[in-house]
XYZ file of C-alpha atoms in Angstrom:
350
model
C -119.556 -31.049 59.256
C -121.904 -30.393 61.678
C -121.111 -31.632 65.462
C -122.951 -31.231 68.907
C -121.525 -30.148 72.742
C -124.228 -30.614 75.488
C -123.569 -28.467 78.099
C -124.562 -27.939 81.900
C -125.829 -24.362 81.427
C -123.252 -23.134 83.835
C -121.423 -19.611 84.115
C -118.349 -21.063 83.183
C -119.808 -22.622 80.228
C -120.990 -18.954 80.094
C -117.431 -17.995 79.640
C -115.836 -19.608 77.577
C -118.398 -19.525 74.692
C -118.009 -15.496 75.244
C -114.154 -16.103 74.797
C -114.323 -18.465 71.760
C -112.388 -21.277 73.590
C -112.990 -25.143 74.916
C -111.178 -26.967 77.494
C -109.925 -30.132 75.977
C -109.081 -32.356 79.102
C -106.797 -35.026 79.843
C -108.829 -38.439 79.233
C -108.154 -39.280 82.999
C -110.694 -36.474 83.467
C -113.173 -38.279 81.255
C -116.303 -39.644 82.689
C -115.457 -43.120 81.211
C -112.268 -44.493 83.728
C -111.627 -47.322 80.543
C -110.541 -43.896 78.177
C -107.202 -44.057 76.507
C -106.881 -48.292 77.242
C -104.878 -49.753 74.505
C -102.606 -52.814 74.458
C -99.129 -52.556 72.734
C -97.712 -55.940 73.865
C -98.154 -57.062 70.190
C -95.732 -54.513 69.384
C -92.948 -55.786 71.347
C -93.762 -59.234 70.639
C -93.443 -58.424 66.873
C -89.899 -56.486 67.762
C -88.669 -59.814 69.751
C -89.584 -62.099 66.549
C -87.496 -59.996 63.950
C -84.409 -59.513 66.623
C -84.382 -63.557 67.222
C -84.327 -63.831 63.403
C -81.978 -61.244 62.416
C -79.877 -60.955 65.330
C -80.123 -57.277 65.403
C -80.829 -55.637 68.401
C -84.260 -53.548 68.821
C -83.785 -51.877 72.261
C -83.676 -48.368 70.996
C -86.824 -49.055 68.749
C -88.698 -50.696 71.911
C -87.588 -47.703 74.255
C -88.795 -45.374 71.549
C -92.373 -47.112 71.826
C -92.364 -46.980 75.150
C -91.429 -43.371 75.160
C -94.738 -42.563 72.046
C -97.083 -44.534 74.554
C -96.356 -42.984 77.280
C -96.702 -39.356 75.798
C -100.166 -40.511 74.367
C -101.205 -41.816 77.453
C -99.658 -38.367 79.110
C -100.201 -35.288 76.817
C -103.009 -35.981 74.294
C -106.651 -33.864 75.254
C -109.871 -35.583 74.090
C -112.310 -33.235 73.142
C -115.863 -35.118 72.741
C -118.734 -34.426 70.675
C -121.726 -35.843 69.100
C -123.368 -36.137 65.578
C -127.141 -36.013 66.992
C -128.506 -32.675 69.395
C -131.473 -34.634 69.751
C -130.255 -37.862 71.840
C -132.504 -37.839 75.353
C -130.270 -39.347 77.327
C -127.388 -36.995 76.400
C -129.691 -34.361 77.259
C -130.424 -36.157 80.624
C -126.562 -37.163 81.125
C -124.684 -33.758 80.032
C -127.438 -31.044 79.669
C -128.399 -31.322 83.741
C -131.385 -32.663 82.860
C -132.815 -30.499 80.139
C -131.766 -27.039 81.979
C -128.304 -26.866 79.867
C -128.357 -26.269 76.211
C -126.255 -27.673 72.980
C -123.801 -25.853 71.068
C -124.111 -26.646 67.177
C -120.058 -26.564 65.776
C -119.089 -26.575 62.267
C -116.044 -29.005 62.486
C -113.932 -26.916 59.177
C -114.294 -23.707 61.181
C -112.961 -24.862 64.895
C -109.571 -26.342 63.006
C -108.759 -22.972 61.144
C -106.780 -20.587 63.622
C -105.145 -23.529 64.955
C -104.843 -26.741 64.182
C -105.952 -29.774 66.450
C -103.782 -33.238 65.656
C -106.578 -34.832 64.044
C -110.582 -35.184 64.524
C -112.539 -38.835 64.299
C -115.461 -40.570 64.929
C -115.239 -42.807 67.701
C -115.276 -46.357 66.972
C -116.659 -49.146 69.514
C -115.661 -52.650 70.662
C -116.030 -55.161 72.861
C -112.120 -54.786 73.806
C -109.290 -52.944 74.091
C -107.649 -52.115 71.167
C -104.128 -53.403 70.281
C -101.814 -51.598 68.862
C -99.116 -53.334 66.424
C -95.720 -52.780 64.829
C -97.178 -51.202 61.486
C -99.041 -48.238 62.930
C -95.894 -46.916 64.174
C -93.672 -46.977 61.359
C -95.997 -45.158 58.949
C -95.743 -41.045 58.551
C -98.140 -38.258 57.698
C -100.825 -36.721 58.617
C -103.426 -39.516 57.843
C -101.009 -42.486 59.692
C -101.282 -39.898 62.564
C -104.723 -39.961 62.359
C -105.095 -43.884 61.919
C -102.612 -44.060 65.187
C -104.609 -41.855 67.839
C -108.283 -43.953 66.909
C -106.779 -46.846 67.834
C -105.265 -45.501 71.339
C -108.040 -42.716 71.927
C -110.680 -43.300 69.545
C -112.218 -46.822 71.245
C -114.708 -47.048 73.480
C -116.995 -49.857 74.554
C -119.994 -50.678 72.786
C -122.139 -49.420 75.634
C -121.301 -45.992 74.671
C -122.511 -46.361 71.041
C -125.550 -44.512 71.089
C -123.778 -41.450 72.090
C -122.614 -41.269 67.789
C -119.466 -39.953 69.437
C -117.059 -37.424 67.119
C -113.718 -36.746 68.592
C -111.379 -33.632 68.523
C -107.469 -34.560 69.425
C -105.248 -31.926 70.292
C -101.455 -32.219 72.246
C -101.298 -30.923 74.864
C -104.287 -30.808 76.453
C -105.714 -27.508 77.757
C -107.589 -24.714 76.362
C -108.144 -24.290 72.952
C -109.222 -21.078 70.914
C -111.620 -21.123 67.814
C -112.956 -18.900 65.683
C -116.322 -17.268 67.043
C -117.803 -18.072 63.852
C -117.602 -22.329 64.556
C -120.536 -21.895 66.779
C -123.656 -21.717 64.424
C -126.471 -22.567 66.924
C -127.874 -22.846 70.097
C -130.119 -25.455 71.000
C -132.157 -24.929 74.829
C -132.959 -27.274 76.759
C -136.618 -28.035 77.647
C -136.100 -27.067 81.125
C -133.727 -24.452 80.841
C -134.695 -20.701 82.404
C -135.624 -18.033 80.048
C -135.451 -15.041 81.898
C -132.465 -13.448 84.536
C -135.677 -13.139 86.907
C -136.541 -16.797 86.490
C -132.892 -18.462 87.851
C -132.975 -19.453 91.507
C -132.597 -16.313 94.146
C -129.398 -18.157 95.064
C -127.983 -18.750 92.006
C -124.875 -15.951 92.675
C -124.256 -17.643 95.247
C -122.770 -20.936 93.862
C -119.624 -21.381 92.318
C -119.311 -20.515 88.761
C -119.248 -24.479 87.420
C -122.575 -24.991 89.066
C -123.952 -21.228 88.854
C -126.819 -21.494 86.176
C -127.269 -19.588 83.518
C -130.470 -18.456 81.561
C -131.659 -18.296 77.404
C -131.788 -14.248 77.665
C -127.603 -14.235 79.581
C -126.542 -16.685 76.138
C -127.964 -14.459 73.811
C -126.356 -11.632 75.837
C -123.080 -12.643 75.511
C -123.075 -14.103 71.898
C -124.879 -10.752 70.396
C -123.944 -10.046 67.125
C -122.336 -13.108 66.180
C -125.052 -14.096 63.439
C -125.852 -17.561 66.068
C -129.143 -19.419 65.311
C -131.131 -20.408 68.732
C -133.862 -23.149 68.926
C -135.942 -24.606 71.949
C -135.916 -28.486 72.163
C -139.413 -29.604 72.837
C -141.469 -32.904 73.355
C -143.269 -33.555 69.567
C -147.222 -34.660 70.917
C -147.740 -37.726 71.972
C -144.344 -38.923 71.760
C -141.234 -39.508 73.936
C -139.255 -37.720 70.595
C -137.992 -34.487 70.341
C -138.241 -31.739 68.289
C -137.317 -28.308 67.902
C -138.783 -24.442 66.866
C -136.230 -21.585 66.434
C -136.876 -18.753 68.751
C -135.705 -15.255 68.227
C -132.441 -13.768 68.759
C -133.593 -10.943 71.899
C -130.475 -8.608 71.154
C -130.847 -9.583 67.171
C -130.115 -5.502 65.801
C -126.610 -5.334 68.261
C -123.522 -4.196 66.555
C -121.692 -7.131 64.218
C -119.038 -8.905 66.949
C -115.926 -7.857 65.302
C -116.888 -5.558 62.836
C -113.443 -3.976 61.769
C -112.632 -3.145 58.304
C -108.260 -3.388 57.522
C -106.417 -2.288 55.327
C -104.475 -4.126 52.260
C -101.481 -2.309 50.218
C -102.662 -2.927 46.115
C -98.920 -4.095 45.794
C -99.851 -7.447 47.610
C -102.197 -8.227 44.977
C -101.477 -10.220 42.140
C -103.320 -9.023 39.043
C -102.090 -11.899 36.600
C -104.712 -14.371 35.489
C -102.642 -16.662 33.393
C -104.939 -16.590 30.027
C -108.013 -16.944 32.159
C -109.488 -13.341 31.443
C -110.401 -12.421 34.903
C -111.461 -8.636 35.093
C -108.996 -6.895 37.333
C -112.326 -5.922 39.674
C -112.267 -9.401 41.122
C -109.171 -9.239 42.877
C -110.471 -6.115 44.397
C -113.122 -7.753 45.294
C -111.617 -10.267 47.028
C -109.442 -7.900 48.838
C -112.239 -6.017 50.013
C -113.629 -9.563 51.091
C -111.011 -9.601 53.165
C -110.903 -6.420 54.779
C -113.365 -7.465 56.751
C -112.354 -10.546 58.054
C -112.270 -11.055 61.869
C -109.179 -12.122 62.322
C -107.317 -10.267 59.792
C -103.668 -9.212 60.551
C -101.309 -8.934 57.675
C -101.750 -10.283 54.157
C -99.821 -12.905 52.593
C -101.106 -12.814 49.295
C -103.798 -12.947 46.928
C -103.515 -14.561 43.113
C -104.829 -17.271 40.762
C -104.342 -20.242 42.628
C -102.956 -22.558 39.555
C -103.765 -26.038 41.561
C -107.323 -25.397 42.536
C -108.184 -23.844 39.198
C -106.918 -26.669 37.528
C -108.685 -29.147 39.649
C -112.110 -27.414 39.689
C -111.721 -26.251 35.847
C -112.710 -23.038 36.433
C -110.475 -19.724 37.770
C -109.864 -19.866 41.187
C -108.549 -17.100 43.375
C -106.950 -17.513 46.722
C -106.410 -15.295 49.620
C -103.937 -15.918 52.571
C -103.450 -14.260 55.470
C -102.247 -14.547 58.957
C -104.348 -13.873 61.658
C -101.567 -13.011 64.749
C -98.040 -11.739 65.036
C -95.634 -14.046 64.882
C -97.767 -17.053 64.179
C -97.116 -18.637 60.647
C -100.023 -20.201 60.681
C -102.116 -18.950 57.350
C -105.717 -18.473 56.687
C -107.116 -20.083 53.530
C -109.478 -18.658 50.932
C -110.360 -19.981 47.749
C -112.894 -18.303 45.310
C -114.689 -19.091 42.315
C -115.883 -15.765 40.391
C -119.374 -16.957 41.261
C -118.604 -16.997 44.937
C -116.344 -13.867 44.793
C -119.905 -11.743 43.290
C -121.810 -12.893 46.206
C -119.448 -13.394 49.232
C -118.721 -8.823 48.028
C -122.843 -8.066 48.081
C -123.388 -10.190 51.402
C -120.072 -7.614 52.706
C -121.258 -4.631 51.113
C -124.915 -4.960 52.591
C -123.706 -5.926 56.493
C -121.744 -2.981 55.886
C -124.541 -0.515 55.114
């Protein structure tokens, strides 16, 4: 899924694309003061009705909602997005007028070296949400999900043109990504080219006011395979369009070219009456070699589930990307893929 940041155009917005990170703030530090406003009155209303009736006491259930709200309203980081790069007043609102630019995220990509606690769209109303008794006594990752839109996911209705996508994570702070979630640039009409066109006092401001120029983003994010397109005005119209401009530092080195190494006796050669040439798993080994974030192998075999579900052989690849962190990367492969995924390696390699 494909999901938009506008940006200032700033040197620390500078940064942290170079370092493959976002900030995901506390919703007090929001631009909207009504952010994270949620009723749970209902809830305790509901706990008072079945202690009256039973007789049973509920204190320790009511202090434990009191305890979830207050960590929601405490510890969870809204990270907010949009569905549209080509919205003028988000332009005008979050862009600095047209001299910032829009970073183009594929949603899959962001969530694989670590996981956020669950991504939305935004919903709008005309009030607060309330929250009741059965949203907190489900479990899993979906009821987790179905919790945090209705005490971070509403806004008013004013904000609906914004198509707002949101990004949860707990605790809020910075979060790392894989350099490969950003797949595009978009400029801003006003936004400087050139180094020699920013302001002569430009060094002198503070880094989250310091602008930032076309030619210093393509600097930084050289190599990275990153698409870049200039917003303009389409004639006679208050619309926008956009033309893709060329990368200036397009034949730089690949950003983390580094080929690893995987012992043969991680690889699983069965393939469980699918007759699967032995080559493939090499291939897919290979495949991974040259993964970015490659640290140790887990393993790679037929994946029974997915083969079974797709009806065709399937062949998955795990590994973890850090020490120490159990987290695992995913693969899955269909021989189709597996033949094309090896000649688009083997020809960035020559």
């Amino acid at each position: 899924m494909k999901l938009y940041k506008y940006r200032y155009g700033s040197k620390r917005d500078l940064e942290s694309l170079q370092n493959n990170y976002f900030y995901v703030p506390h919703a007090i530090a929001l631009n909207d003061p009504s952010e994270n406003l949620f009723n749970e009155q209902d809830v305790y209303s509901e706990l008072e009705i079945f202690e009256n009736l039973s007789g049973l006491s509920t204190s320790d259930i009511k202090k434990q909602v009191e305890d979830l709200c207050k960590k929601v309203r405490a510890e969870i980081g809204i990270f907010s997005l949009s569905q549209t790069f080509n919205d003028e007043l988000l332009w005008a609102y979050y862009a600095d007028s047209h001299s910032g630019f829009c970073i183009e995220y594929d949603l899959e990509k962001i969530n694989e070296l670590r996981a956020f606690s669950c991504a939305f769209e935004v919903e709008y109303a005309d009030k607060r949400p309330k929250l009741k008794l059965h949203n907190l006594i489900q479990s899993g990752e979906k009821e987790i999900e179905d919790f945090l839109r209705i005490t971070s996911g509403t806004k008013s209705k004013k904000w609906k043109h914004e198509q707002e996508f949101r990004i949860c994570i707990e605790p809020f702070g910075r979060f790392i990504y894989d350099y490969r979630a950003v797949k595009a640039i978009y400029f801003g009409m006003r936004m400087p080219k050139l180094k020699k066109d920013l302001a002569k006092d430009n060094n002198k401001k503070p880094d989250s006011s310091a602008k930032v120029c076309q030619q210093q983003v393509m600097e930084i994010l050289k190599g990275r395979g990153i698409k870049y397109y200039q917003m303009q005005l389409k004639p006679d119209s208050y619309e926008f369009e956009y033309q893709e401009v060329e990368d200036m530092y397009k034949n730089s080195k690949k950003y983390k070219d580094k080929t690893h190494i995987i012992p043969i006796d991680q690889i699983d050669y069965k393939d469980y009456g699918h007759g699967i040439e032995k080559h493939y798993f090499d291939k897919v080994a290979y495949i991974i070699t040259k993964e970015p974030y490659f640290y140790e192998l887990n393993s790679i075999h037929i994946s029974k589930e997915e083969s079974i579900k797709r009806n065709e052989p399937i062949i998955f690849a795990g590994f973890f990307h850090e020490k120490n962190n159990p987290r695992q990367i995913k693969r899955y492969f269909t021989l189709n893929e597996i033949d094309k995924e090896y000649q688009k390696v083997i020809g960035a390699s020559k």
